[in-house]
PDB file of C-alpha atoms in Angstrom:
ATOM      1  CA  MET P   1      30.975   1.601  -0.822  1.00 37.00           C
ATOM      2  CA  GLN P   2      30.809   4.739   0.951  1.00 44.00           C
ATOM      3  CA  ARG P   3      27.217   5.129  -1.318  1.00 40.00           C
ATOM      4  CA  ARG P   4      26.329   1.812  -0.497  1.00 38.00           C
ATOM      5  CA  THR P   5      26.946   2.550   3.270  1.00 39.00           C
ATOM      6  CA  LEU P   6      24.805   5.698   2.841  1.00 34.00           C
ATOM      7  CA  LEU P   7      22.004   3.601   1.340  1.00 33.00           C
ATOM      8  CA  THR P   8      21.767   1.095   3.918  1.00 36.00           C
ATOM      9  CA  ALA P   9      21.500   3.886   6.671  1.00 37.00           C
ATOM     10  CA  ILE P  10      18.057   5.337   5.131  1.00 33.00           C
ATOM     11  CA  PRO P  11      15.329   4.510   7.620  1.00 37.00           C
ATOM     12  CA  ALA P  12      12.895   1.234   6.704  1.00 35.00           C
ATOM     13  CA  ALA P  13       9.968   3.513   6.890  1.00 35.00           C
ATOM     14  CA  THR P  14      11.357   5.024   3.699  1.00 35.00           C
ATOM     15  CA  VAL P  15      13.284   2.359   1.673  1.00 31.00           C
ATOM     16  CA  ALA P  16      13.773  -1.388   2.372  1.00 33.00           C
ATOM     17  CA  THR P  17      16.252  -2.903   0.027  1.00 30.00           C
ATOM     18  CA  VAL P  18      15.645  -6.381   0.882  1.00 32.00           C
ATOM     19  CA  ALA P  19      12.040  -6.048  -0.276  1.00 34.00           C
ATOM     20  CA  SER P  20      13.144  -4.837  -3.379  1.00 33.00           C
ATOM     21  CA  PRO P  21      12.340  -7.131  -6.813  1.00 33.00           C
ATOM     22  CA  PHE P  22      15.904  -6.020  -8.143  1.00 31.00           C
ATOM     23  CA  THR P  23      18.867  -7.308  -7.189  1.00 31.00           C
ATOM     24  CA  LEU P  24      22.614  -6.072  -8.339  1.00 28.00           C
ATOM     25  CA  ALA P  25      24.107  -7.985 -11.357  1.00 30.00           C
ATOM     26  CA  SER P  26      27.315  -9.176 -11.062  1.00 31.00           C
ATOM     27  CA  SER P  27      28.133  -7.653 -14.809  1.00 31.00           C
ATOM     28  CA  THR P  28      28.027  -4.086 -15.911  1.00 33.00           C
ATOM     29  CA  SER P  29      24.335  -4.519 -16.963  1.00 35.00           C
ATOM     30  CA  GLY P  30      23.288  -2.728 -13.970  1.00 40.00           C
ATOM     31  CA  LEU P  31      19.941  -3.890 -12.164  1.00 40.00           C
ATOM     32  CA  THR P  32      18.148  -7.115 -13.086  1.00 39.00           C
ATOM     33  CA  PRO P  33      14.788  -8.461 -11.842  1.00 46.00           C
ATOM     34  CA  ALA P  34      15.612 -10.970  -8.961  1.00 51.00           C
ATOM     35  CA  PRO P  35      13.294 -14.452  -8.396  1.00 52.00           C
ATOM     36  CA  VAL P  36      10.060 -13.242  -6.423  1.00 62.00           C
ATOM     37  CA  ARG P  37       9.243 -16.003  -4.134  1.00 62.00           C
ATOM     38  CA  ALA P  38       5.773 -17.012  -3.035  1.00 59.00           C
ATOM     39  CA  ALA P  39       3.971 -14.721  -0.486  1.00 55.00           C
ATOM     40  CA  ALA P  40       4.923 -15.698   3.480  1.00 60.00           C
ATOM     41  CA  ALA P  41       1.792 -14.268   4.932  1.00 84.00           C
ATOM     42  CA  VAL P  42      -1.146 -12.556   3.154  1.00 95.00           C
ATOM     43  CA  ARG P  43      -4.035 -11.575   5.160  1.00 96.00           C
ATOM     44  CA  TYR P  44      -7.442 -10.869   3.594  1.00 98.00           C
ATOM     45  CA  CYS P  45      -9.506  -7.752   5.110  1.00 98.00           C
ATOM     46  CA  LEU P  46     -12.933  -6.386   4.270  1.00 98.00           C
ATOM     47  CA  ASN P  47     -13.220  -2.720   3.948  1.00 98.00           C
ATOM     48  CA  THR P  48     -16.771  -1.993   4.852  1.00 98.00           C
ATOM     49  CA  SER P  49     -17.287   0.397   1.736  1.00 97.00           C
ATOM     50  CA  THR P  50     -17.468  -2.405  -0.396  1.00 98.00           C
ATOM     51  CA  LEU P  51     -20.828  -3.030   1.276  1.00 98.00           C
ATOM     52  CA  ARG P  52     -21.626   0.741   2.238  1.00 96.00           C
ATOM     53  CA  GLY P  53     -24.632   0.909  -0.201  1.00 97.00           C
ATOM     54  CA  GLN P  54     -26.648  -1.746   1.453  1.00 97.00           C
ATOM     55  CA  LYS P  55     -26.405   0.042   4.587  1.00 96.00           C
ATOM     56  CA  LEU P  56     -26.127  -2.746   6.827  1.00 97.00           C
ATOM     57  CA  GLY P  57     -24.597  -1.500  10.315  1.00 96.00           C
ATOM     58  CA  ILE P  58     -21.370  -2.622  11.641  1.00 97.00           C
ATOM     59  CA  VAL P  59     -22.774  -5.543  13.281  1.00 98.00           C
ATOM     60  CA  ARG P  60     -24.112  -7.055  10.164  1.00 98.00           C
ATOM     61  CA  GLU P  61     -20.861  -6.428   8.334  1.00 98.00           C
ATOM     62  CA  VAL P  62     -19.041  -8.300  10.714  1.00 98.00           C
ATOM     63  CA  THR P  63     -20.993 -11.532  10.454  1.00 98.00           C
ATOM     64  CA  ILE P  64     -20.773 -11.026   6.395  1.00 98.00           C
ATOM     65  CA  ALA P  65     -16.916 -10.566   6.658  1.00 98.00           C
ATOM     66  CA  ALA P  66     -16.665 -13.669   9.104  1.00 98.00           C
ATOM     67  CA  GLN P  67     -19.038 -15.892   7.118  1.00 98.00           C
ATOM     68  CA  ALA P  68     -17.215 -15.073   3.732  1.00 98.00           C
ATOM     69  CA  GLY P  69     -13.806 -16.195   5.373  1.00 98.00           C
ATOM     70  CA  TYR P  70     -12.000 -12.871   5.890  1.00 98.00           C
ATOM     71  CA  GLN P  71      -9.301 -12.396   8.326  1.00 98.00           C
ATOM     72  CA  GLY P  72      -9.655  -8.687   9.138  1.00 98.00           C
ATOM     73  CA  LEU P  73     -12.257  -6.173   9.158  1.00 98.00           C
ATOM     74  CA  GLU P  74     -11.571  -1.988   8.262  1.00 98.00           C
ATOM     75  CA  PRO P  75     -14.681  -0.421   9.194  1.00 98.00           C
ATOM     76  CA  TRP P  76     -15.357   3.110   8.583  1.00 97.00           C
ATOM     77  CA  ILE P  77     -15.340   5.485  11.728  1.00 97.00           C
ATOM     78  CA  PRO P  78     -18.698   7.259  10.876  1.00 96.00           C
ATOM     79  CA  ASN P  79     -20.428   3.794  10.997  1.00 96.00           C
ATOM     80  CA  LEU P  80     -18.798   3.135  14.416  1.00 97.00           C
ATOM     81  CA  ARG P  81     -20.254   6.308  15.743  1.00 97.00           C
ATOM     82  CA  GLU P  82     -23.619   6.045  14.403  1.00 97.00           C
ATOM     83  CA  PHE P  83     -23.249   2.383  16.222  1.00 98.00           C
ATOM     84  CA  VAL P  84     -22.457   4.151  19.371  1.00 97.00           C
ATOM     85  CA  GLN P  85     -25.310   7.070  18.819  1.00 97.00           C
ATOM     86  CA  GLN P  86     -27.894   4.165  18.602  1.00 97.00           C
ATOM     87  CA  GLY P  87     -26.638   2.486  22.008  1.00 98.00           C
ATOM     88  CA  GLY P  88     -24.117   0.139  20.877  1.00 98.00           C
ATOM     89  CA  SER P  89     -21.453  -1.170  23.187  1.00 98.00           C
ATOM     90  CA  LEU P  90     -18.023  -1.142  21.860  1.00 98.00           C
ATOM     91  CA  ASP P  91     -17.055  -3.723  24.522  1.00 98.00           C
ATOM     92  CA  ASP P  92     -19.726  -6.300  22.928  1.00 98.00           C
ATOM     93  CA  LEU P  93     -18.878  -5.118  19.464  1.00 98.00           C
ATOM     94  CA  ARG P  94     -15.260  -6.201  20.123  1.00 98.00           C
ATOM     95  CA  LYS P  95     -16.277  -9.333  21.487  1.00 98.00           C
ATOM     96  CA  GLN P  96     -18.244 -10.180  18.442  1.00 98.00           C
ATOM     97  CA  ILE P  97     -15.326  -9.361  16.138  1.00 98.00           C
ATOM     98  CA  SER P  98     -13.275 -11.389  18.111  1.00 98.00           C
ATOM     99  CA  ASP P  99     -15.610 -14.250  18.557  1.00 98.00           C
ATOM    100  CA  ALA P 100     -16.072 -14.357  14.693  1.00 98.00           C
ATOM    101  CA  GLY P 101     -12.421 -15.041  14.292  1.00 98.00           C
ATOM    102  CA  LEU P 102     -11.679 -11.431  12.846  1.00 98.00           C
ATOM    103  CA  THR P 103      -8.999  -8.673  13.778  1.00 98.00           C
ATOM    104  CA  VAL P 104      -9.506  -4.905  13.236  1.00 98.00           C
ATOM    105  CA  ASP P 105      -6.628  -4.393  10.707  1.00 98.00           C
ATOM    106  CA  SER P 106      -7.339  -0.855  10.208  1.00 98.00           C
ATOM    107  CA  ALA P 107     -10.209   1.835  10.072  1.00 98.00           C
ATOM    108  CA  ILE P 108     -11.327   4.599   7.932  1.00 98.00           C
ATOM    109  CA  GLY P 109     -11.233   8.300   9.600  1.00 97.00           C
ATOM    110  CA  PHE P 110     -11.738  11.657   8.173  1.00 96.00           C
ATOM    111  CA  ALA P 111      -9.934  13.811  10.453  1.00 97.00           C
ATOM    112  CA  GLN P 112      -8.595  16.827   8.621  1.00 96.00           C
ATOM    113  CA  TRP P 113      -5.029  17.146  10.032  1.00 97.00           C
ATOM    114  CA  ILE P 114      -3.812  18.629   7.194  1.00 96.00           C
ATOM    115  CA  HIS P 115      -6.339  21.362   7.041  1.00 95.00           C
ATOM    116  CA  PRO P 116      -4.959  24.935   5.765  1.00 93.00           C
ATOM    117  CA  ASP P 117      -6.517  26.604   8.808  1.00 94.00           C
ATOM    118  CA  ALA P 118      -4.814  26.197  12.468  1.00 96.00           C
ATOM    119  CA  ASN P 119      -8.030  26.291  14.159  1.00 97.00           C
ATOM    120  CA  ALA P 120      -9.351  23.595  11.893  1.00 96.00           C
ATOM    121  CA  ARG P 121      -6.443  21.629  12.522  1.00 97.00           C
ATOM    122  CA  THR P 122      -6.956  21.786  16.294  1.00 97.00           C
ATOM    123  CA  ASN P 123     -10.484  20.285  16.116  1.00 98.00           C
ATOM    124  CA  ALA P 124      -9.177  17.830  13.756  1.00 98.00           C
ATOM    125  CA  LEU P 125      -6.819  16.427  16.207  1.00 98.00           C
ATOM    126  CA  GLU P 126      -9.299  16.251  18.902  1.00 98.00           C
ATOM    127  CA  GLU P 127     -11.615  14.479  16.376  1.00 98.00           C
ATOM    128  CA  ALA P 128      -8.894  12.211  15.764  1.00 98.00           C
ATOM    129  CA  ARG P 129      -8.055  11.456  19.393  1.00 98.00           C
ATOM    130  CA  ARG P 130     -11.699  10.267  19.803  1.00 98.00           C
ATOM    131  CA  ASP P 131     -12.001   8.247  16.978  1.00 98.00           C
ATOM    132  CA  MET P 132      -8.637   6.333  18.041  1.00 98.00           C
ATOM    133  CA  ASP P 133      -9.947   6.192  21.260  1.00 98.00           C
ATOM    134  CA  MET P 134     -13.278   4.385  19.705  1.00 98.00           C
ATOM    135  CA  LEU P 135     -11.088   2.299  17.628  1.00 98.00           C
ATOM    136  CA  ARG P 136      -8.839   0.924  20.370  1.00 98.00           C
ATOM    137  CA  GLN P 137     -12.106  -0.149  22.436  1.00 98.00           C
ATOM    138  CA  ILE P 138     -12.691  -2.726  19.405  1.00 98.00           C
ATOM    139  CA  GLY P 139      -9.118  -3.973  19.092  1.00 98.00           C
ATOM    140  CA  GLY P 140      -7.929  -1.723  16.094  1.00 98.00           C
ATOM    141  CA  THR P 141      -4.218  -0.479  16.043  1.00 98.00           C
ATOM    142  CA  ARG P 142      -4.240   1.579  12.685  1.00 98.00           C
ATOM    143  CA  ILE P 143      -6.430   4.281  11.239  1.00 98.00           C
ATOM    144  CA  ALA P 144      -6.461   5.848   7.561  1.00 98.00           C
ATOM    145  CA  ALA P 145      -5.392   9.443   7.718  1.00 98.00           C
ATOM    146  CA  PRO P 146      -6.243  10.850   4.374  1.00 97.00           C
ATOM    147  CA  PRO P 147      -5.264  14.637   3.205  1.00 96.00           C
ATOM    148  CA  VAL P 148      -9.336  15.293   3.588  1.00 93.00           C
ATOM    149  CA  GLY P 149      -9.550  19.312   4.097  1.00 87.00           C
ATOM    150  CA  ALA P 150      -6.940  19.854   1.611  1.00 78.00           C
ATOM    151  CA  HIS P 151      -7.830  17.635  -1.346  1.00 79.00           C
ATOM    152  CA  GLN P 152     -10.371  19.740  -3.359  1.00 73.00           C
ATOM    153  CA  GLY P 153      -9.678  21.643  -6.316  1.00 72.00           C
ATOM    154  CA  ASP P 154     -10.011  25.115  -4.495  1.00 74.00           C
ATOM    155  CA  SER P 155      -7.733  23.914  -1.677  1.00 74.00           C
ATOM    156  CA  PRO P 156      -4.707  25.640  -1.472  1.00 82.00           C
ATOM    157  CA  LEU P 157      -1.380  23.807  -2.070  1.00 88.00           C
ATOM    158  CA  VAL P 158       0.297  22.549   1.318  1.00 93.00           C
ATOM    159  CA  GLU P 159       3.927  22.647   1.197  1.00 96.00           C
ATOM    160  CA  LEU P 160       5.253  19.050   1.784  1.00 97.00           C
ATOM    161  CA  SER P 161       7.404  20.194   4.762  1.00 97.00           C
ATOM    162  CA  ALA P 162       3.967  21.602   6.476  1.00 97.00           C
ATOM    163  CA  ALA P 163       2.299  18.544   5.784  1.00 97.00           C
ATOM    164  CA  ALA P 164       5.196  16.302   7.525  1.00 98.00           C
ATOM    165  CA  GLU P 165       4.841  18.737  10.622  1.00 98.00           C
ATOM    166  CA  ARG P 166       0.835  18.266  10.643  1.00 98.00           C
ATOM    167  CA  PHE P 167       1.236  14.521  10.164  1.00 98.00           C
ATOM    168  CA  ALA P 168       3.733  14.386  13.125  1.00 98.00           C
ATOM    169  CA  ALA P 169       1.019  16.273  15.137  1.00 98.00           C
ATOM    170  CA  LEU P 170      -1.275  13.434  14.356  1.00 98.00           C
ATOM    171  CA  GLN P 171       1.225  10.780  15.149  1.00 98.00           C
ATOM    172  CA  LYS P 172       1.356  12.230  18.660  1.00 98.00           C
ATOM    173  CA  ILE P 173      -2.001  11.891  18.976  1.00 98.00           C
ATOM    174  CA  GLY P 174      -1.568   8.313  17.888  1.00 98.00           C
ATOM    175  CA  ARG P 175       1.076   7.301  20.346  1.00 97.00           C
ATOM    176  CA  ASP P 176      -0.947   8.526  23.375  1.00 97.00           C
ATOM    177  CA  ALA P 177      -3.791   6.535  22.101  1.00 97.00           C
ATOM    178  CA  GLY P 178      -1.984   3.366  21.041  1.00 97.00           C
ATOM    179  CA  VAL P 179      -3.085   3.722  17.379  1.00 98.00           C
ATOM    180  CA  GLN P 180      -0.718   4.722  14.451  1.00 98.00           C
ATOM    181  CA  PRO P 181      -2.244   6.985  11.987  1.00 98.00           C
ATOM    182  CA  GLN P 182      -1.382   5.836   8.279  1.00 98.00           C
ATOM    183  CA  LEU P 183      -0.906   8.448   5.914  1.00 98.00           C
ATOM    184  CA  GLU P 184      -2.999   7.728   2.990  1.00 98.00           C
ATOM    185  CA  VAL P 185      -2.623   8.788  -1.013  1.00 97.00           C
ATOM    186  CA  TRP P 186      -5.480  10.053  -2.525  1.00 96.00           C
ATOM    187  CA  GLY P 187      -4.925  10.054  -6.412  1.00 95.00           C
ATOM    188  CA  PHE P 188      -7.690  12.979  -6.964  1.00 93.00           C
ATOM    189  CA  SER P 189      -6.325  15.155  -4.160  1.00 92.00           C
ATOM    190  CA  LYS P 190      -4.438  18.372  -4.878  1.00 88.00           C
ATOM    191  CA  ASN P 191      -2.223  17.296  -2.048  1.00 88.00           C
ATOM    192  CA  LEU P 192      -0.506  14.080  -1.473  1.00 95.00           C
ATOM    193  CA  SER P 193      -2.006  12.323  -4.963  1.00 96.00           C
ATOM    194  CA  ARG P 194       1.546  10.846  -5.651  1.00 97.00           C
ATOM    195  CA  LEU P 195       3.612   7.937  -4.139  1.00 98.00           C
ATOM    196  CA  GLY P 196       6.496  10.413  -4.044  1.00 97.00           C
ATOM    197  CA  GLU P 197       4.731  13.024  -2.111  1.00 97.00           C
ATOM    198  CA  VAL P 198       3.403  10.713   0.751  1.00 97.00           C
ATOM    199  CA  ALA P 199       7.209   9.215   0.627  1.00 97.00           C
ATOM    200  CA  TYR P 200       8.772  12.367   1.213  1.00 97.00           C
ATOM    201  CA  VAL P 201       6.100  13.562   4.260  1.00 98.00           C
ATOM    202  CA  ALA P 202       6.893   9.952   5.717  1.00 97.00           C
ATOM    203  CA  ALA P 203      10.522  10.458   5.777  1.00 97.00           C
ATOM    204  CA  GLU P 204      10.278  14.004   7.039  1.00 98.00           C
ATOM    205  CA  THR P 205       7.823  13.125  10.155  1.00 97.00           C
ATOM    206  CA  GLY P 206      11.329  12.146  11.948  1.00 94.00           C
ATOM    207  CA  ASP P 207       9.442   8.740  13.065  1.00 96.00           C
ATOM    208  CA  PRO P 208      11.066   5.684  11.610  1.00 95.00           C
ATOM    209  CA  THR P 209       7.578   3.972  12.597  1.00 96.00           C
ATOM    210  CA  THR P 210       5.371   5.780  10.048  1.00 98.00           C
ATOM    211  CA  LEU P 211       2.949   4.035   8.201  1.00 98.00           C
ATOM    212  CA  LEU P 212       1.545   4.718   4.682  1.00 98.00           C
ATOM    213  CA  LEU P 213      -1.701   3.426   3.152  1.00 98.00           C
ATOM    214  CA  LEU P 214      -1.687   2.924  -0.386  1.00 98.00           C
ATOM    215  CA  ASP P 215      -4.405   1.529  -2.851  1.00 98.00           C
ATOM    216  CA  THR P 216      -4.334   0.324  -6.561  1.00 98.00           C
ATOM    217  CA  TYR P 217      -6.942   2.861  -7.602  1.00 98.00           C
ATOM    218  CA  HIS P 218      -5.249   5.804  -6.170  1.00 98.00           C
ATOM    219  CA  ILE P 219      -1.881   5.256  -7.303  1.00 98.00           C
ATOM    220  CA  HIS P 220      -3.214   4.776 -11.033  1.00 98.00           C
ATOM    221  CA  LYS P 221      -5.267   7.975 -10.470  1.00 98.00           C
ATOM    222  CA  GLY P 222      -2.333   9.958  -8.967  1.00 97.00           C
ATOM    223  CA  GLY P 223      -0.296   9.129 -12.012  1.00 97.00           C
ATOM    224  CA  SER P 224       2.442   7.290 -10.094  1.00 98.00           C
ATOM    225  CA  ASP P 225       4.205   4.212 -11.379  1.00 98.00           C
ATOM    226  CA  PHE P 226       3.383   0.902  -9.668  1.00 98.00           C
ATOM    227  CA  ALA P 227       7.607   0.203  -9.430  1.00 96.00           C
ATOM    228  CA  GLY P 228       7.764   2.830  -6.841  1.00 97.00           C
ATOM    229  CA  LEU P 229       6.117   0.145  -4.268  1.00 96.00           C
ATOM    230  CA  SER P 230       9.262  -1.451  -4.276  1.00 94.00           C
ATOM    231  CA  LEU P 231      10.761   1.262  -2.177  1.00 94.00           C
ATOM    232  CA  PHE P 232       8.466   0.806   0.931  1.00 94.00           C
ATOM    233  CA  SER P 233       9.569  -1.823   3.518  1.00 91.00           C
ATOM    234  CA  ASP P 234       7.024  -4.289   5.660  1.00 90.00           C
ATOM    235  CA  GLN P 235       7.166  -1.419   8.400  1.00 93.00           C
ATOM    236  CA  SER P 236       5.930   1.179   6.337  1.00 96.00           C
ATOM    237  CA  LEU P 237       3.468  -0.372   4.549  1.00 97.00           C
ATOM    238  CA  GLN P 238       1.250  -2.949   6.717  1.00 97.00           C
ATOM    239  CA  VAL P 239      -2.258  -2.497   4.710  1.00 98.00           C
ATOM    240  CA  PHE P 240      -2.907  -2.058   1.102  1.00 98.00           C
ATOM    241  CA  HIS P 241      -6.044  -1.235  -0.365  1.00 98.00           C
ATOM    242  CA  MET P 242      -6.932  -3.753  -3.177  1.00 98.00           C
ATOM    243  CA  ASN P 243      -9.046  -3.202  -5.981  1.00 98.00           C
ATOM    244  CA  ASP P 244      -8.699  -2.994 -10.109  1.00 98.00           C
ATOM    245  CA  TYR P 245      -9.581  -0.334 -12.448  1.00 98.00           C
ATOM    246  CA  PRO P 246     -10.785  -0.554 -16.079  1.00 98.00           C
ATOM    247  CA  ALA P 247      -9.197   0.782 -19.231  1.00 98.00           C
ATOM    248  CA  GLU P 248     -12.114   3.265 -19.507  1.00 98.00           C
ATOM    249  CA  PRO P 249     -12.626   6.032 -18.641  1.00 98.00           C
ATOM    250  CA  PRO P 250      -9.117   7.593 -19.007  1.00 97.00           C
ATOM    251  CA  ARG P 251      -7.284   8.424 -15.960  1.00 96.00           C
ATOM    252  CA  ALA P 252      -8.454  11.953 -15.897  1.00 95.00           C
ATOM    253  CA  GLN P 253     -12.226  11.123 -15.738  1.00 97.00           C
ATOM    254  CA  ILE P 254     -12.119   7.804 -13.707  1.00 98.00           C
ATOM    255  CA  ASN P 255     -13.280   8.119  -9.844  1.00 97.00           C
ATOM    256  CA  ASP P 256     -14.167   5.725  -7.066  1.00 97.00           C
ATOM    257  CA  SER P 257     -17.044   4.430  -8.552  1.00 98.00           C
ATOM    258  CA  HIS P 258     -15.282   2.838 -11.266  1.00 98.00           C
ATOM    259  CA  ARG P 259     -13.324   0.570  -9.017  1.00 98.00           C
ATOM    260  CA  VAL P 260     -13.876  -3.029  -9.862  1.00 98.00           C
ATOM    261  CA  TYR P 261     -12.995  -6.473  -8.534  1.00 98.00           C
ATOM    262  CA  PRO P 262      -9.250  -7.322  -8.632  1.00 98.00           C
ATOM    263  CA  GLY P 263      -8.556  -8.963 -11.880  1.00 98.00           C
ATOM    264  CA  ASP P 264     -11.589  -7.667 -13.469  1.00 98.00           C
ATOM    265  CA  GLY P 265      -9.722  -4.512 -14.643  1.00 98.00           C
ATOM    266  CA  VAL P 266      -6.484  -3.481 -16.168  1.00 98.00           C
ATOM    267  CA  ALA P 267      -4.045  -2.969 -13.345  1.00 98.00           C
ATOM    268  CA  PRO P 268      -0.719  -4.824 -13.277  1.00 98.00           C
ATOM    269  CA  LEU P 269      -1.575  -6.939 -10.267  1.00 98.00           C
ATOM    270  CA  ASN P 270       0.998  -9.399 -10.746  1.00 97.00           C
ATOM    271  CA  GLN P 271       3.571  -6.816 -10.464  1.00 97.00           C
ATOM    272  CA  ILE P 272       1.564  -5.159  -7.675  1.00 97.00           C
ATOM    273  CA  ILE P 273       1.268  -8.374  -5.388  1.00 96.00           C
ATOM    274  CA  GLN P 274       4.705  -9.416  -6.278  1.00 95.00           C
ATOM    275  CA  THR P 275       5.979  -6.561  -4.890  1.00 95.00           C
ATOM    276  CA  LEU P 276       3.687  -6.182  -2.004  1.00 94.00           C
ATOM    277  CA  ALA P 277       3.752  -9.843  -0.792  1.00 92.00           C
ATOM    278  CA  GLY P 278       6.829 -11.339  -2.380  1.00 89.00           C
ATOM    279  CA  ASN P 279      10.229 -11.998  -1.162  1.00 78.00           C
ATOM    280  CA  GLY P 280       9.115 -13.215   2.450  1.00 79.00           C
ATOM    281  CA  ARG P 281       7.087 -10.104   3.019  1.00 84.00           C
ATOM    282  CA  SER P 282       3.843  -9.814   4.501  1.00 90.00           C
ATOM    283  CA  ILE P 283       0.889  -7.602   3.848  1.00 95.00           C
ATOM    284  CA  THR P 284      -2.926  -7.053   4.586  1.00 97.00           C
ATOM    285  CA  LEU P 285      -4.925  -6.778   1.666  1.00 98.00           C
ATOM    286  CA  SER P 286      -8.099  -4.867   2.212  1.00 98.00           C
ATOM    287  CA  LEU P 287     -10.816  -4.981  -0.454  1.00 98.00           C
ATOM    288  CA  GLU P 288     -12.050  -1.405  -0.843  1.00 98.00           C
ATOM    289  CA  LEU P 289     -14.775  -0.742  -3.570  1.00 98.00           C
ATOM    290  CA  PHE P 290     -17.331   2.165  -4.231  1.00 98.00           C
ATOM    291  CA  ASN P 291     -18.925   0.433  -7.177  1.00 98.00           C
ATOM    292  CA  PRO P 292     -22.577   1.141  -7.011  1.00 98.00           C
ATOM    293  CA  GLU P 293     -23.439  -1.897  -9.312  1.00 98.00           C
ATOM    294  CA  TYR P 294     -21.983  -3.950  -6.059  1.00 98.00           C
ATOM    295  CA  TRP P 295     -24.275  -1.996  -3.583  1.00 98.00           C
ATOM    296  CA  LYS P 296     -27.296  -3.134  -5.511  1.00 98.00           C
ATOM    297  CA  GLN P 297     -26.368  -6.785  -5.071  1.00 98.00           C
ATOM    298  CA  ASP P 298     -26.886  -9.390  -2.287  1.00 98.00           C
ATOM    299  CA  ALA P 299     -23.862  -8.071   0.480  1.00 98.00           C
ATOM    300  CA  ALA P 300     -23.147 -11.435   1.217  1.00 98.00           C
ATOM    301  CA  VAL P 301     -22.295 -12.516  -2.485  1.00 98.00           C
ATOM    302  CA  VAL P 302     -20.328  -9.369  -3.108  1.00 98.00           C
ATOM    303  CA  ALA P 303     -18.067 -10.022  -0.226  1.00 98.00           C
ATOM    304  CA  ALA P 304     -17.516 -13.493  -1.026  1.00 98.00           C
ATOM    305  CA  THR P 305     -17.105 -12.745  -4.570  1.00 98.00           C
ATOM    306  CA  GLY P 306     -14.223  -9.862  -3.338  1.00 98.00           C
ATOM    307  CA  LEU P 307     -12.404 -12.408  -1.209  1.00 98.00           C
ATOM    308  CA  ALA P 308     -12.532 -15.022  -4.328  1.00 98.00           C
ATOM    309  CA  LYS P 309     -11.063 -12.515  -6.691  1.00 98.00           C
ATOM    310  CA  MET P 310      -8.509 -11.235  -4.303  1.00 98.00           C
ATOM    311  CA  ARG P 311      -7.219 -14.787  -3.614  1.00 97.00           C
ATOM    312  CA  SER P 312      -7.142 -15.790  -7.004  1.00 97.00           C
ATOM    313  CA  ALA P 313      -5.015 -12.576  -8.042  1.00 97.00           C
ATOM    314  CA  VAL P 314      -2.655 -13.688  -5.426  1.00 96.00           C
ATOM    315  CA  GLU P 315      -2.372 -17.348  -6.494  1.00 95.00           C
ATOM    316  CA  GLN P 316      -1.649 -16.180 -10.270  1.00 96.00           C
ATOM    317  CA  ALA P 317       1.044 -13.811  -9.104  1.00 95.00           C
ATOM    318  CA  PHE P 318       2.958 -16.524  -7.557  1.00 92.00           C
ATOM    319  CA  ALA P 319       1.851 -19.046 -10.158  1.00 90.00           C
TER     320      ALA P 319
END
């Protein structure tokens, strides 16, 4: 009983026992799979990297996402900057997004909050502040925070306790701006490439509202087991990057360009989706692809195909 009491006291941002696909058996057999009920609320979102090669601009990307039937949009911050630099109005863009029936479920930023150099981190926090302000003006409340700046092979290894302190500093900027950073796992990174690493950093920030941003491809690339997804609650995991990966090339050689539509690869999507969206949970699935073959195709076709593939994967997971 003491151990059980201790487990239930762990913050929801780290572990959510109610969301686990396992239940304690009445016999001595230990943990057994529990029935996974159908998804309560799955939202479908378009990450604009999927259409990055077509170079459409954010206005056209909004139109395509809406016409394809998505509910949400996940724009890239560099695209928003370009829009503003070319004279675009963020107020007008917000109205276009709202009128199209879309919400801004997340955004992709690249402020180097984890950089080993203190001066670089100071500049990165100012960059993040500007990015968050811009995002807030179009209705966004979450932004990706990948380990950019400490991800390359020649980057020094960042102690996880130091990463937690640096992410907590970014969270403070977010609280002031009204935008929550999402700690993102990058499977190819020297730092924060595994589920256990981002879970540790999230737990050590001291903030029970810490958000993570996870991804099918990156979990595979980093070598983590997908079973680890059952440890994260609705609170800590609100957006998930949906994609698939082929059997070849092997993990050591696979990269972003190999991502394929959900269902066209070998990822255990039934397990992933049941964990993310089963048992009454809610989640935004955001299609994030970097496939150069898709960039050669009509953007509207790619967006529509991606949404159909995501819907089919969810239906199959709960069939």
